[in-house]
Amino acid sequence: MTSAPTVDRDLVDMMDAVFADHRLSHDPGPAEARIDCDRALWQRLDELGLVRLTGSEQSGGSGASWRESAELLTAAVRHGVRLPLAEHDLLACWLLEAVGHEVDDALRTIHVMPQPDAPRAPTPWAGSADRIVTVWRTGDGYRVADVDATEITIAPGRNLIGEPRDTVRVDAAGWPGQAVAPELVTELERKAALVRAIQVCAALDCAIAASVEHVMSRIQFGRPLAKFQAIQNLIADAAAEAAVARSATEAALNTALETGWLTDHLDFRIAVARSCAGHAASAVTRNAHQVHGAIGTTREHRLHEWTRAALAWRSENGSVHFWDRKVAAAAAAAGRTGVWALITGTG
């Protein structure tokens, strides 16, 4: 098996430096407050070519891959910076490019209109966007329109960590829109689901790193907390859960990039990644806060930035229960003789 291509270390260091510098100079504000997109930081990232990292160079993007974008999302999570990087670049602008629509410098998010009688999911960052790329179903397929946010009714909302999760109400009856292939809509759904798995894994890794640092430096009864077997077990269990989630997410991303997001096995791998990441979020949050004790519940300590984020993101684009059912249904359909081929992607 060939190893996945590595990302330029200098690029990763630059991403880290930008977010670290911003974190040092900006107060994250109350934990319960709604967050709006920091336009000054957005402009700086745009100047560095990071806002449309995966966009084609012909349309003003940087021509990078999802591997670089995953590092960008991870760096933002590590420093507690909340921005619609994935919604803008990986989802909204990607879809416009895919249908041959011109893409300008406006900040975009994506809104997929629900089917009749389907639950209405909040739209990330709608209230902070300049334009909202809207997808809806028609009698003969799907259509997409790039709409000015002022033309859409938006009711503000937020998730557990204050990121905008707004209710969008539109009447697309008068919009001509542009035809979009069902395969592109399926790819959009796959990408949106995998984005959250990447972000959850990044948050879990940070929570574990903070826990290891805490137990190594905290002295109790004359020795570091890390010397106590019960603490070691908590850290080991959390690290194992996070490693499984990370492995499943990387496997899904590798499959997506190797197959152009088209293979039937990808749905199963994304479902496994989301299921593993969702369950790991519970275990890591519980264990990390246990080893930190009371200090881990304070606003001043950064642990909550990662644990609350993991819990918020794991429930978006499908709940843990939803992804568990997907995994179980795929395994049942494969049958006793087909499960191994389903897992390995060789069937």
XYZ file of C-alpha atoms in Angstrom:
347
model
C 0.000 0.000 0.000
C 1.370 3.413 -0.963
C 1.518 6.082 1.687
C -0.510 9.259 1.318
C 1.341 12.290 -0.064
C 2.671 14.603 2.601
C 1.889 18.291 2.878
C 4.669 20.877 2.650
C 5.821 21.487 6.223
C 6.544 25.154 5.514
C 2.933 25.647 4.452
C 1.667 24.001 7.641
C 3.998 26.154 9.755
C 2.761 29.274 7.981
C -0.857 28.356 8.671
C -0.042 27.762 12.328
C 1.794 31.073 12.590
C -1.098 33.061 11.120
C -3.656 31.563 13.486
C -1.342 31.716 16.501
C -0.660 35.400 15.863
C -4.374 36.104 15.580
C -5.096 34.200 18.780
C -2.511 36.182 20.720
C -3.964 39.506 19.645
C -7.688 38.715 19.942
C -9.831 37.769 22.920
C -12.053 34.833 21.916
C -14.895 36.388 23.917
C -17.545 34.696 26.062
C -17.954 31.000 25.386
C -21.689 31.326 24.888
C -21.558 34.302 22.481
C -22.373 34.054 18.784
C -19.279 34.332 16.594
C -19.204 36.387 13.415
C -16.612 36.007 10.696
C -13.550 38.145 11.447
C -13.254 40.047 8.160
C -9.763 41.364 8.912
C -8.446 37.833 9.430
C -10.410 36.649 6.398
C -8.720 39.341 4.286
C -5.299 38.318 5.574
C -5.952 34.683 4.730
C -7.193 35.747 1.311
C -3.968 37.625 0.660
C -2.036 34.464 1.572
C -4.082 32.345 -0.813
C -5.720 30.341 1.990
C -9.356 31.378 1.603
C -9.681 29.521 -1.705
C -6.912 27.059 -1.102
C -8.349 24.286 -3.306
C -9.877 26.508 -5.995
C -8.392 26.307 -9.464
C -5.729 28.863 -10.298
C -7.747 29.913 -13.358
C -10.576 31.074 -11.081
C -8.331 32.800 -8.545
C -7.703 29.852 -6.229
C -4.417 28.348 -5.078
C -4.802 24.962 -6.765
C -4.049 22.947 -3.607
C -5.667 19.659 -2.587
C -7.912 18.508 0.225
C -4.824 17.373 2.132
C -3.636 20.974 2.415
C -7.149 22.093 3.265
C -7.366 19.467 6.021
C -4.190 20.943 7.516
C -5.717 24.421 7.319
C -8.881 23.290 9.102
C -6.794 21.498 11.718
C -4.648 24.582 12.358
C -7.766 26.714 12.817
C -9.166 24.199 15.319
C -5.855 24.040 17.185
C -5.894 27.789 17.790
C -9.631 28.095 18.401
C -10.227 30.211 15.298
C -13.760 29.932 13.892
C -14.158 30.749 10.196
C -16.242 29.382 7.287
C -13.142 28.051 5.520
C -14.662 24.711 4.575
C -18.108 26.077 3.731
C -16.604 28.720 1.448
C -13.806 26.868 -0.323
C -14.544 23.146 -0.162
C -18.316 23.349 -0.605
C -19.799 26.578 -2.011
C -17.025 27.742 -4.343
C -16.191 24.177 -5.370
C -19.790 23.576 -6.477
C -19.903 26.833 -8.443
C -16.689 25.903 -10.225
C -18.007 22.408 -10.906
C -21.033 23.784 -12.796
C -18.951 26.364 -14.654
C -20.169 29.373 -12.668
C -17.884 32.366 -12.195
C -16.471 32.786 -8.690
C -15.536 36.202 -7.311
C -14.099 37.366 -3.951
C -17.396 37.333 -2.036
C -17.604 35.218 1.122
C -19.939 32.297 0.473
C -21.630 29.488 2.310
C -23.747 26.581 1.100
C -27.444 25.947 1.675
C -29.136 22.747 0.521
C -32.900 23.119 0.631
C -34.559 20.187 2.428
C -37.003 17.868 0.713
C -40.701 18.299 1.569
C -41.464 17.020 5.086
C -37.723 16.614 5.796
C -36.272 18.324 8.878
C -34.762 21.741 8.223
C -31.061 21.808 9.109
C -29.431 25.109 10.058
C -27.093 26.664 7.499
C -23.537 27.362 8.702
C -22.422 30.994 8.589
C -25.412 32.210 6.546
C -25.666 35.463 8.485
C -21.963 36.193 7.933
C -21.868 35.405 4.209
C -22.094 37.832 1.305
C -23.648 35.227 -0.968
C -25.373 31.900 -0.359
C -24.977 29.100 -2.877
C -28.361 27.403 -2.766
C -29.167 23.922 -4.048
C -32.718 22.676 -4.506
C -34.502 19.776 -6.132
C -36.812 20.197 -9.100
C -38.969 17.779 -11.013
C -36.153 16.906 -13.395
C -33.154 16.978 -11.032
C -31.276 19.642 -9.107
C -30.493 23.288 -9.651
C -28.072 25.696 -8.009
C -28.059 29.483 -7.700
C -25.504 31.927 -6.301
C -27.722 34.367 -4.413
C -26.990 37.630 -2.624
C -27.550 37.089 1.097
C -29.734 40.209 1.274
C -32.305 38.475 -0.947
C -32.785 35.635 1.531
C -34.595 35.525 4.865
C -32.131 34.498 7.564
C -32.991 33.869 11.213
C -29.826 33.894 13.339
C -28.822 30.881 15.394
C -25.665 29.317 16.737
C -24.244 25.969 17.715
C -22.686 24.881 21.018
C -19.514 26.918 20.427
C -21.180 30.033 19.043
C -20.634 29.411 15.334
C -23.506 30.745 13.200
C -26.028 28.044 12.401
C -28.811 30.070 10.876
C -32.277 29.220 9.628
C -32.560 30.094 5.947
C -35.929 30.441 4.250
C -36.076 30.854 0.488
C -38.634 30.553 -2.265
C -36.741 29.283 -5.289
C -39.823 29.177 -7.498
C -38.799 32.328 -9.356
C -35.125 31.466 -9.678
C -33.924 30.035 -12.989
C -30.819 28.599 -11.370
C -28.410 26.324 -13.157
C -28.722 22.582 -13.631
C -26.456 20.490 -11.421
C -25.910 16.766 -11.864
C -27.163 14.471 -9.066
C -23.623 13.079 -8.825
C -22.345 16.521 -7.838
C -25.017 16.826 -5.144
C -23.969 13.429 -3.788
C -20.341 14.565 -3.812
C -21.328 17.754 -1.995
C -23.036 15.718 0.743
C -19.991 13.461 1.083
C -17.631 16.420 1.352
C -19.773 18.214 3.933
C -19.882 15.080 6.102
C -16.140 14.480 5.884
C -15.328 18.088 6.772
C -16.921 17.630 10.184
C -15.014 14.388 10.789
C -11.742 16.208 10.070
C -12.645 18.996 12.475
C -13.772 16.624 15.235
C -10.515 14.654 14.977
C -8.479 17.854 15.167
C -10.341 18.934 18.315
C -9.870 15.522 19.943
C -6.136 15.536 19.227
C -5.847 18.946 20.874
C -7.802 17.823 23.938
C -5.537 14.817 24.363
C -2.366 16.877 23.919
C -3.613 19.309 26.573
C -4.409 16.395 28.896
C -0.948 14.864 28.497
C 0.691 18.214 29.186
C -1.491 18.710 32.265
C -0.814 15.324 33.870
C 2.915 15.598 33.201
C 3.197 18.961 34.957
C 0.559 18.705 37.701
C 1.952 17.417 41.009
C -0.335 15.540 43.384
C 0.764 13.744 46.553
C 4.365 14.484 45.706
C 4.442 13.119 42.161
C 3.081 14.000 38.709
C -0.477 12.924 37.925
C 0.953 10.957 35.015
C 2.475 8.500 37.488
C -0.953 7.331 38.703
C -2.227 4.236 36.921
C -5.832 5.441 36.875
C -4.738 8.625 35.085
C -2.644 6.613 32.642
C -5.670 4.469 31.817
C -7.856 7.513 31.173
C -5.271 9.046 28.836
C -4.635 5.747 27.055
C -8.340 5.084 26.488
C -8.913 8.598 25.140
C -5.865 8.403 22.866
C -6.981 5.030 21.509
C -10.467 6.332 20.697
C -9.030 9.392 18.980
C -6.571 7.269 17.010
C -9.374 5.071 15.695
C -11.341 8.154 14.637
C -8.304 9.699 12.987
C -7.452 6.468 11.157
C -11.006 6.077 9.867
C -11.147 9.710 8.745
C -7.803 9.527 6.958
C -8.886 6.294 5.256
C -12.062 7.992 4.017
C -10.139 11.025 2.776
C -7.538 8.869 1.024
C -10.276 6.858 -0.688
C -12.065 10.046 -1.744
C -8.957 11.582 -3.292
C -7.801 8.358 -4.949
C -11.194 7.742 -6.579
C -12.334 11.288 -7.271
C -15.107 11.013 -4.654
C -16.944 8.531 -6.867
C -16.511 5.012 -5.516
C -19.460 3.304 -3.828
C -17.158 2.267 -0.968
C -16.706 5.925 -0.030
C -20.152 6.232 1.553
C -19.322 3.383 3.909
C -15.920 4.814 4.776
C -17.342 8.251 5.502
C -20.050 6.681 7.652
C -17.398 4.760 9.600
C -15.326 7.921 10.035
C -18.298 9.891 11.315
C -19.402 7.076 13.619
C -15.924 6.603 15.087
C -15.377 10.351 15.484
C -18.773 10.764 17.142
C -18.195 8.051 19.706
C -14.611 9.166 20.309
C -15.878 12.669 21.107
C -17.774 11.245 24.100
C -14.844 9.235 25.429
C -12.216 11.937 24.929
C -14.399 14.677 26.433
C -15.197 12.569 29.486
C -11.614 11.442 30.115
C -9.974 14.788 29.346
C -12.182 16.615 31.820
C -11.663 13.917 34.419
C -7.880 14.225 34.331
C -8.052 18.033 34.348
C -10.440 18.185 37.281
C -12.131 21.481 38.104
C -9.653 23.604 36.159
C -10.826 22.026 32.908
C -14.311 23.483 33.362
C -13.159 27.100 33.645
C -13.425 29.599 30.824
C -9.754 30.516 31.258
C -8.604 26.996 30.418
C -8.696 26.134 26.739
C -9.867 22.541 27.127
C -13.510 23.458 26.635
C -12.723 25.057 23.264
C -11.861 21.629 21.885
C -14.243 19.359 23.774
C -17.307 21.516 23.158
C -16.298 21.929 19.536
C -16.015 18.168 19.048
C -19.458 17.655 20.599
C -20.965 20.399 18.426
C -19.490 19.226 15.129
C -20.196 15.527 15.599
C -23.945 16.251 15.457
C -23.842 18.272 12.230
C -24.478 16.778 8.787
C -25.965 13.744 10.521
C -26.081 12.664 14.149
C -23.945 9.880 15.612
C -27.016 7.649 15.589
C -27.601 8.463 11.908
C -24.060 7.391 10.963
C -24.219 4.310 13.188
C -27.315 3.214 11.269
C -25.507 3.799 7.971
C -22.623 1.574 9.047
C -24.944 -1.142 10.322
C -27.098 -1.070 7.171
C -24.053 -1.353 4.910
C -22.671 -4.274 6.927
C -26.041 -6.047 6.891
C -26.390 -5.551 3.137
C -22.882 -6.910 2.543
C -23.711 -10.094 4.430
C -21.414 -12.496 6.197
C -19.307 -13.126 3.092
C -19.067 -9.517 1.955
C -18.170 -7.607 5.116
C -14.419 -8.010 4.698
C -14.563 -6.739 1.113
C -16.653 -3.802 2.325
C -14.083 -2.919 4.975
C -11.076 -3.266 2.676
C -12.715 -1.804 -0.420
C -11.810 -4.828 -2.525
C -15.298 -5.993 -3.383
